mmCIF file of C-alpha atoms in Angstrom:
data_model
loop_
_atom_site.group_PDB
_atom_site.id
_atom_site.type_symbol
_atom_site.label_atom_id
_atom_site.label_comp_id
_atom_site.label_asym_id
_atom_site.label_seq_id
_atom_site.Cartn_x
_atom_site.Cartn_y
_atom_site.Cartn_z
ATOM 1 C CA UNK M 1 0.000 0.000 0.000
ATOM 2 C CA UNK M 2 1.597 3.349 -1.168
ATOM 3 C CA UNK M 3 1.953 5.989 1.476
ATOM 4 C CA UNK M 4 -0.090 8.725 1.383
ATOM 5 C CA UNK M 5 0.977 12.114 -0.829
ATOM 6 C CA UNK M 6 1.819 14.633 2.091
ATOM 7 C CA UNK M 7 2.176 18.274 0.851
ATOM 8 C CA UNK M 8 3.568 21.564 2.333
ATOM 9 C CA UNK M 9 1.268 24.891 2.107
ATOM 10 C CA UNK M 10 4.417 26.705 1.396
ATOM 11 C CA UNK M 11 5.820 24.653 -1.470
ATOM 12 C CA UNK M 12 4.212 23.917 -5.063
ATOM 13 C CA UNK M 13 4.815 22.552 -8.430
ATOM 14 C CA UNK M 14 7.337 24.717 -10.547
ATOM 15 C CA UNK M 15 4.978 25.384 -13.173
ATOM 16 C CA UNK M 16 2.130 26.898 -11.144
ATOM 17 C CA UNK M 17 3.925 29.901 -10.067
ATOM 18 C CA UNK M 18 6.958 31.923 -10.466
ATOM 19 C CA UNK M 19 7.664 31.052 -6.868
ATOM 20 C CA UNK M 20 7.327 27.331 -5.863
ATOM 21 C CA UNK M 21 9.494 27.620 -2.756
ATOM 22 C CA UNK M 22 10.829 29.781 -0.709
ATOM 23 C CA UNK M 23 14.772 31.094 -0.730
ATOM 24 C CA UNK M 24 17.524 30.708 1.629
ATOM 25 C CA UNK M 25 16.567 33.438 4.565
ATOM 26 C CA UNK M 26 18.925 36.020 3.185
ATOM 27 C CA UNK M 27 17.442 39.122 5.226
ATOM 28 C CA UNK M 28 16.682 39.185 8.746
ATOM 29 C CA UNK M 29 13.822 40.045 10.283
ATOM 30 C CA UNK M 30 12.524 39.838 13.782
ATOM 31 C CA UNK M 31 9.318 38.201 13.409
ATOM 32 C CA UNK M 32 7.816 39.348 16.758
ATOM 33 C CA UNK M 33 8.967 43.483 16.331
ATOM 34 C CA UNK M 34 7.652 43.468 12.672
ATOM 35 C CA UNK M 35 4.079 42.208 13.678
ATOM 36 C CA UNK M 36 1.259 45.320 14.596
ATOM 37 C CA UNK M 37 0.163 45.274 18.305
ATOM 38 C CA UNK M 38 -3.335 43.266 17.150
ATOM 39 C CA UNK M 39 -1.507 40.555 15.832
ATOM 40 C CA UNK M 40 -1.148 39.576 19.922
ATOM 41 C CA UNK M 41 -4.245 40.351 20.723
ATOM 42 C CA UNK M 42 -5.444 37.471 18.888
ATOM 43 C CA UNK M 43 -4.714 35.314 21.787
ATOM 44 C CA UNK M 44 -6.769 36.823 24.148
ATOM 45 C CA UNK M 45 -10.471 37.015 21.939
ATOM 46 C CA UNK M 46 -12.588 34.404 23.163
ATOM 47 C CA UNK M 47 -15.590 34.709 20.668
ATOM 48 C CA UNK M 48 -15.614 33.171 16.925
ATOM 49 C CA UNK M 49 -16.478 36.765 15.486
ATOM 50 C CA UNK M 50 -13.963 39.192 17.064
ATOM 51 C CA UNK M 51 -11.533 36.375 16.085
ATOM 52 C CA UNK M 52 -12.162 35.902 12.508
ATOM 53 C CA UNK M 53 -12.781 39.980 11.383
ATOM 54 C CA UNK M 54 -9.381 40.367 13.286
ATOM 55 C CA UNK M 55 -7.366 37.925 11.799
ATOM 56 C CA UNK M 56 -8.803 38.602 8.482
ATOM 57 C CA UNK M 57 -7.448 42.341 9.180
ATOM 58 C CA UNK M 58 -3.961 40.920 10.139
ATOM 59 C CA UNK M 59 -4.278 39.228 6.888
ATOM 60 C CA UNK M 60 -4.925 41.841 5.122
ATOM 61 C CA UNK M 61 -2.030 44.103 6.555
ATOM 62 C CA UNK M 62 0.453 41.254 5.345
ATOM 63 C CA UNK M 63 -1.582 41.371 1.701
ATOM 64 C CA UNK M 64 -0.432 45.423 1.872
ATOM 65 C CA UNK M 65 3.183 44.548 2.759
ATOM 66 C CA UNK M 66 3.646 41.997 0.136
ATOM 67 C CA UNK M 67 1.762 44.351 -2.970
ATOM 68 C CA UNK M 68 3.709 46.883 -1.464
ATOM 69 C CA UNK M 69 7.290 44.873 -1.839
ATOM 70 C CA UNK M 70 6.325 44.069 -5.110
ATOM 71 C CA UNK M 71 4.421 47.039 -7.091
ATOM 72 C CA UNK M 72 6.902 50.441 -6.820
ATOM 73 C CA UNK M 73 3.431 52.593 -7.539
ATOM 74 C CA UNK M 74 1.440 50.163 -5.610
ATOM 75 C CA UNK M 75 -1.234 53.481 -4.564
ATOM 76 C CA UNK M 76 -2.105 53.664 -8.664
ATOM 77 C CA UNK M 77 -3.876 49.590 -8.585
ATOM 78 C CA UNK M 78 -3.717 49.658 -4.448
ATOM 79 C CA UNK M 79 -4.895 52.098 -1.941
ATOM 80 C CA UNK M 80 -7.377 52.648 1.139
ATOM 81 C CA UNK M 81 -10.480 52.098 -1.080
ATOM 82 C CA UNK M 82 -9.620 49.222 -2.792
ATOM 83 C CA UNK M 83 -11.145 45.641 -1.833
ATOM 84 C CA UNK M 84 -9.668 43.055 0.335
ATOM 85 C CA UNK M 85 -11.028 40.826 -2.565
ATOM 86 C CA UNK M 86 -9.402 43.023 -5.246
ATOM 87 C CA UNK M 87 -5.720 42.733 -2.984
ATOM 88 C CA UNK M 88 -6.274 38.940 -3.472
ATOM 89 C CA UNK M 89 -6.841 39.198 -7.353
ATOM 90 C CA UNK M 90 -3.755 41.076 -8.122
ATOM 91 C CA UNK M 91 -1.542 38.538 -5.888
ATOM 92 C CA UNK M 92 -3.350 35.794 -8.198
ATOM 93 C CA UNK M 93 -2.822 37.974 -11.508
ATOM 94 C CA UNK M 94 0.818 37.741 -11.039
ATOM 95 C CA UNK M 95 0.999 34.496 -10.450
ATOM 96 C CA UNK M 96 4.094 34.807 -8.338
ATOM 97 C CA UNK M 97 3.495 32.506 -5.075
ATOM 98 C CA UNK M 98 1.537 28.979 -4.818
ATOM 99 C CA UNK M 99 -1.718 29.454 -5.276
ATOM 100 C CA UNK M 100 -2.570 27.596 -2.311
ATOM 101 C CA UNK M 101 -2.051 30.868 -0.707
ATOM 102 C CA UNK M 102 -5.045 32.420 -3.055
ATOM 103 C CA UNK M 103 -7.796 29.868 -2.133
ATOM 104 C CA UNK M 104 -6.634 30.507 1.935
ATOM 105 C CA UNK M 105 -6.682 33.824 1.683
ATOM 106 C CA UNK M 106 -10.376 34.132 -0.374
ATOM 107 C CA UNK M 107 -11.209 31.180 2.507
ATOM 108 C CA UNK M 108 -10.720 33.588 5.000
ATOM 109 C CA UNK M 109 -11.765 36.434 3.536
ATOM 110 C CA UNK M 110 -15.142 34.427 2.895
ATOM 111 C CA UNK M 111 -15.703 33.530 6.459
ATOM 112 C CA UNK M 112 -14.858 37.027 7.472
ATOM 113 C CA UNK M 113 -17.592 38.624 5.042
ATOM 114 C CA UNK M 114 -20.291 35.202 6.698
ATOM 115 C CA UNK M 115 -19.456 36.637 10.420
ATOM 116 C CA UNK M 116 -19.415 40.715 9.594
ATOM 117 C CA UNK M 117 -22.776 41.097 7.497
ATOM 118 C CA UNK M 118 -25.246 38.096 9.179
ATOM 119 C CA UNK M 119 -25.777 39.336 12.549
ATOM 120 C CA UNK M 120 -27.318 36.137 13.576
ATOM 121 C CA UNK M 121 -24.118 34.449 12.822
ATOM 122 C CA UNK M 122 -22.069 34.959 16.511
ATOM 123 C CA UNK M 123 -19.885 31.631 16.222
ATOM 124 C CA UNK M 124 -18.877 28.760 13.909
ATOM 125 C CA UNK M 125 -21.624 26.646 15.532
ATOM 126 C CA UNK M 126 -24.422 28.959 14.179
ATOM 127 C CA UNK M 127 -23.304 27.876 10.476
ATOM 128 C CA UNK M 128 -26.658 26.575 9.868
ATOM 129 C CA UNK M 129 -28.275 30.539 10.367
ATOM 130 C CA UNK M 130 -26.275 31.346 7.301
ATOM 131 C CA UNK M 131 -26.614 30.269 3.530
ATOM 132 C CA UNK M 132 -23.310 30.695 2.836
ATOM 133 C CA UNK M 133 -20.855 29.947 5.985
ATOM 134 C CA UNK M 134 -21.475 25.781 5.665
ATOM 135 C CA UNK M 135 -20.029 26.091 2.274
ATOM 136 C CA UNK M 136 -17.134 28.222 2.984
ATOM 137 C CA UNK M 137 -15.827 26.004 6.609
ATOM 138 C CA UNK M 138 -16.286 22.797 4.116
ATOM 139 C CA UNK M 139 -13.650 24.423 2.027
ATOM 140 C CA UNK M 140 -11.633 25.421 5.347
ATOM 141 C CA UNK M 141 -11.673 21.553 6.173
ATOM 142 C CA UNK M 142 -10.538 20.941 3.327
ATOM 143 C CA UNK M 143 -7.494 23.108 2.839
ATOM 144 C CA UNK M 144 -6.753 22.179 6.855
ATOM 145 C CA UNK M 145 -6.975 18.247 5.984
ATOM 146 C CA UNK M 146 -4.723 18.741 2.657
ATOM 147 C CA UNK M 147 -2.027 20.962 4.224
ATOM 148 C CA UNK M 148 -2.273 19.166 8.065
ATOM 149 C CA UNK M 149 1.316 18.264 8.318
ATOM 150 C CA UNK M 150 2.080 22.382 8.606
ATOM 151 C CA UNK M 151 -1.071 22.891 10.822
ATOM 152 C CA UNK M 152 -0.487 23.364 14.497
ATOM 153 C CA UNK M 153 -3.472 23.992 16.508
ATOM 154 C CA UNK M 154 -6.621 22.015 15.884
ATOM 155 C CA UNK M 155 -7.388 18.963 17.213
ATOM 156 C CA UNK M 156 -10.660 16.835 16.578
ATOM 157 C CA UNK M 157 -13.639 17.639 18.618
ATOM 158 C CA UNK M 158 -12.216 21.289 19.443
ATOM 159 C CA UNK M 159 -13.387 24.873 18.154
ATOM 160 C CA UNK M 160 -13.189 25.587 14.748
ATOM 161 C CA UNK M 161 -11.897 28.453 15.893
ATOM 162 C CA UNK M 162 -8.835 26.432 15.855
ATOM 163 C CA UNK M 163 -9.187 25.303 12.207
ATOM 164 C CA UNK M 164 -9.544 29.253 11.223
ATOM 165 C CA UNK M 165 -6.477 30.024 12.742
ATOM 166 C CA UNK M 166 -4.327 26.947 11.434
ATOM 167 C CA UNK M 167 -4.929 28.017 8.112
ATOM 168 C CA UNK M 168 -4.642 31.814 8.793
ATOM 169 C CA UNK M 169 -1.392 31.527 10.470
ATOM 170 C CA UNK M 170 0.387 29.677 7.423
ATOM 171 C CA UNK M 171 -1.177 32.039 5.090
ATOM 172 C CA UNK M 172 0.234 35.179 6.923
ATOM 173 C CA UNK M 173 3.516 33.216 7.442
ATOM 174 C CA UNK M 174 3.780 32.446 3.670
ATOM 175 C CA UNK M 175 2.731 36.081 3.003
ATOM 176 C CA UNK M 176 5.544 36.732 4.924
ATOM 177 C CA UNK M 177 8.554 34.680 3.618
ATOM 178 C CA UNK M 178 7.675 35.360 0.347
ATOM 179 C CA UNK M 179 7.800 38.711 0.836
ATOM 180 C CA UNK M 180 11.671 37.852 0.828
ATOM 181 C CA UNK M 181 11.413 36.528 -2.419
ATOM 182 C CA UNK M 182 9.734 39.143 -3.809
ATOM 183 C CA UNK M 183 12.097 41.764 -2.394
ATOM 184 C CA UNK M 184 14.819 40.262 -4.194
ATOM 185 C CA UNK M 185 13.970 40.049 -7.184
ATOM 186 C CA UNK M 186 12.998 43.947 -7.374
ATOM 187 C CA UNK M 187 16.199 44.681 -5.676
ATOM 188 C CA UNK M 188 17.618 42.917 -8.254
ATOM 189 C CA UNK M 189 15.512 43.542 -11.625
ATOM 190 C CA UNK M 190 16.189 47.592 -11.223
ATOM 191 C CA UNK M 191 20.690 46.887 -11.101
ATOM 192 C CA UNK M 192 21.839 48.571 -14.236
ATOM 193 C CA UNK M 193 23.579 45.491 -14.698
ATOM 194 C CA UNK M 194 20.084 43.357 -15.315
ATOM 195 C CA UNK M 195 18.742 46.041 -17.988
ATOM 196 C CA UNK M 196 22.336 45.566 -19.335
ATOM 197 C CA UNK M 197 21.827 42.308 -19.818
ATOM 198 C CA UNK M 198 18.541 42.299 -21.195
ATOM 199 C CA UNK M 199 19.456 44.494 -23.819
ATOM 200 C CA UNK M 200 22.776 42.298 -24.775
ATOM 201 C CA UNK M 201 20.226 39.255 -24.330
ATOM 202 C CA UNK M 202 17.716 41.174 -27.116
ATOM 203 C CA UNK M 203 20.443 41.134 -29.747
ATOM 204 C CA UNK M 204 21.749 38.151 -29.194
ATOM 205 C CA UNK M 205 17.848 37.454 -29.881
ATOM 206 C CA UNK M 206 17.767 39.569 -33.088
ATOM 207 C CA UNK M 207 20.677 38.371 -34.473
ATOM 208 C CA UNK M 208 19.435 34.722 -34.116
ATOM 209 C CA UNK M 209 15.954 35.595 -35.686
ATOM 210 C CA UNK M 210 17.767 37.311 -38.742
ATOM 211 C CA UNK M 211 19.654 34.446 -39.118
ATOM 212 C CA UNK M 212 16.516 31.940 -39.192
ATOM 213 C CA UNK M 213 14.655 34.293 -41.265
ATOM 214 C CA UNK M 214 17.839 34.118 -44.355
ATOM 215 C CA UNK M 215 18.131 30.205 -43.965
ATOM 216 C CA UNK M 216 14.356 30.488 -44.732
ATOM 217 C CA UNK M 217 14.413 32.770 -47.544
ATOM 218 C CA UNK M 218 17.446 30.418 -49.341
ATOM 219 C CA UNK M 219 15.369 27.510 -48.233
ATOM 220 C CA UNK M 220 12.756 27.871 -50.565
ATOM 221 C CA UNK M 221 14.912 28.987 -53.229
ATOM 222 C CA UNK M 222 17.505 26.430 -52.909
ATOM 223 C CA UNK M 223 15.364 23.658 -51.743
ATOM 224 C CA UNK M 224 18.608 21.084 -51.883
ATOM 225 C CA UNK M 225 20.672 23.425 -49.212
ATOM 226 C CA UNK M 226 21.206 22.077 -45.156
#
């Protein structure tokens, strides 16, 4: 009997993204100054809904970091007004980190949206006073029971709670290291010595497309030349 396929949240197949791994941690960062002050107050919220809007917002600050890293005029597609949903779509649009991270990210953005607009909805165990909340904690199982191996906190039989954060802290974690990824190569795509080499890389480009095009042209007139 084969062994079951485990995966990792924070790795993915080469050709889904430009990312499928992390790099070496080649910038350091102190994990615990970098976080805002309600990233710790997580710990001490005892009710479903406080919980989930707040660590959606924690998510979202991450989501700001990250476009921010990436996007120099990030304020032109990104700013105060835009959507939490519309943050997601660009991370997807660039394809640059596994998209594991999208689905976890619209998860919990979905859950957030059940809890903040039905006011009848006060904890995971009122999932059956909302159309829409059943649905979206199937797809949290889910995405828990797939990634489990880098999940931490729930256990059968406890809160769900739990489950919410599992999957929200490895999504703000891979926000995070990925942000390191994404740093470098902007550090490194604006060197003078990168748009050098594109533009030597272009004509050695040119010159090979010039040279195809001729060996075409004498092809069909000299049918008999290699």
């Amino acid at each position: 009997m084969n062994k079951k396929e485990k995966f990792s949240v924070f790795i993915s197949n080469k050709n889904n993204c430009l990312f499928s791994k992390q790099f070496d941690n080649w910038e350091r960062f102190d994990w615990n100054k970098d976080i805002p002050p309600f990233f710790e107050r997580l710990n001490t919220i005892n009710d479903d809904r406080s919980f989930v809007i707040l660590a959606c917002s924690v998510m979202e600050y991450q989501i700001d970091r990250f476009l921010e890293v990436f996007i120099p005029k990030r304020k032109i597609l990104v700013n105060d007004n835009t959507s939490l949903n519309y943050k997601i779509l660009v991370i997807e649009a660039f394809n640059l980190i596994p998209p594991q991270f999208v689905e976890i990210m619209n998860t919990i953005r979905n859950i957030r949206n059940d809890f903040a607009h039905n006011l009848d909805v006060d904890s995971f165990s009122d999932s059956n006073k909302s159309e829409k909340l059943p649905k979206h904690i199937n797809e949290m199982k889910r995405l828990w029971e797939k990634f489990k191996d880098d999940m931490c906190y729930w256990n059968t039989a406890e809160s769900l709670r739990l489950m919410y954060k599992d999957i929200w802290k490895v999504c703000v974690e891979g926000l995070r290291v990925y942000e390191s990824n994404i740093r470098l190569i902007r550090q490194e795509t604006e060197k003078t010595e990168f748009i050098d080499h594109l533009q030597k890389l272009s004509t050695e480009l040119m010159n090979k497309r010039k040279e195809y095009e001729r060996d075409a042209v004498l092809k069909m007139y000299i049918p008999w030349r290699k």
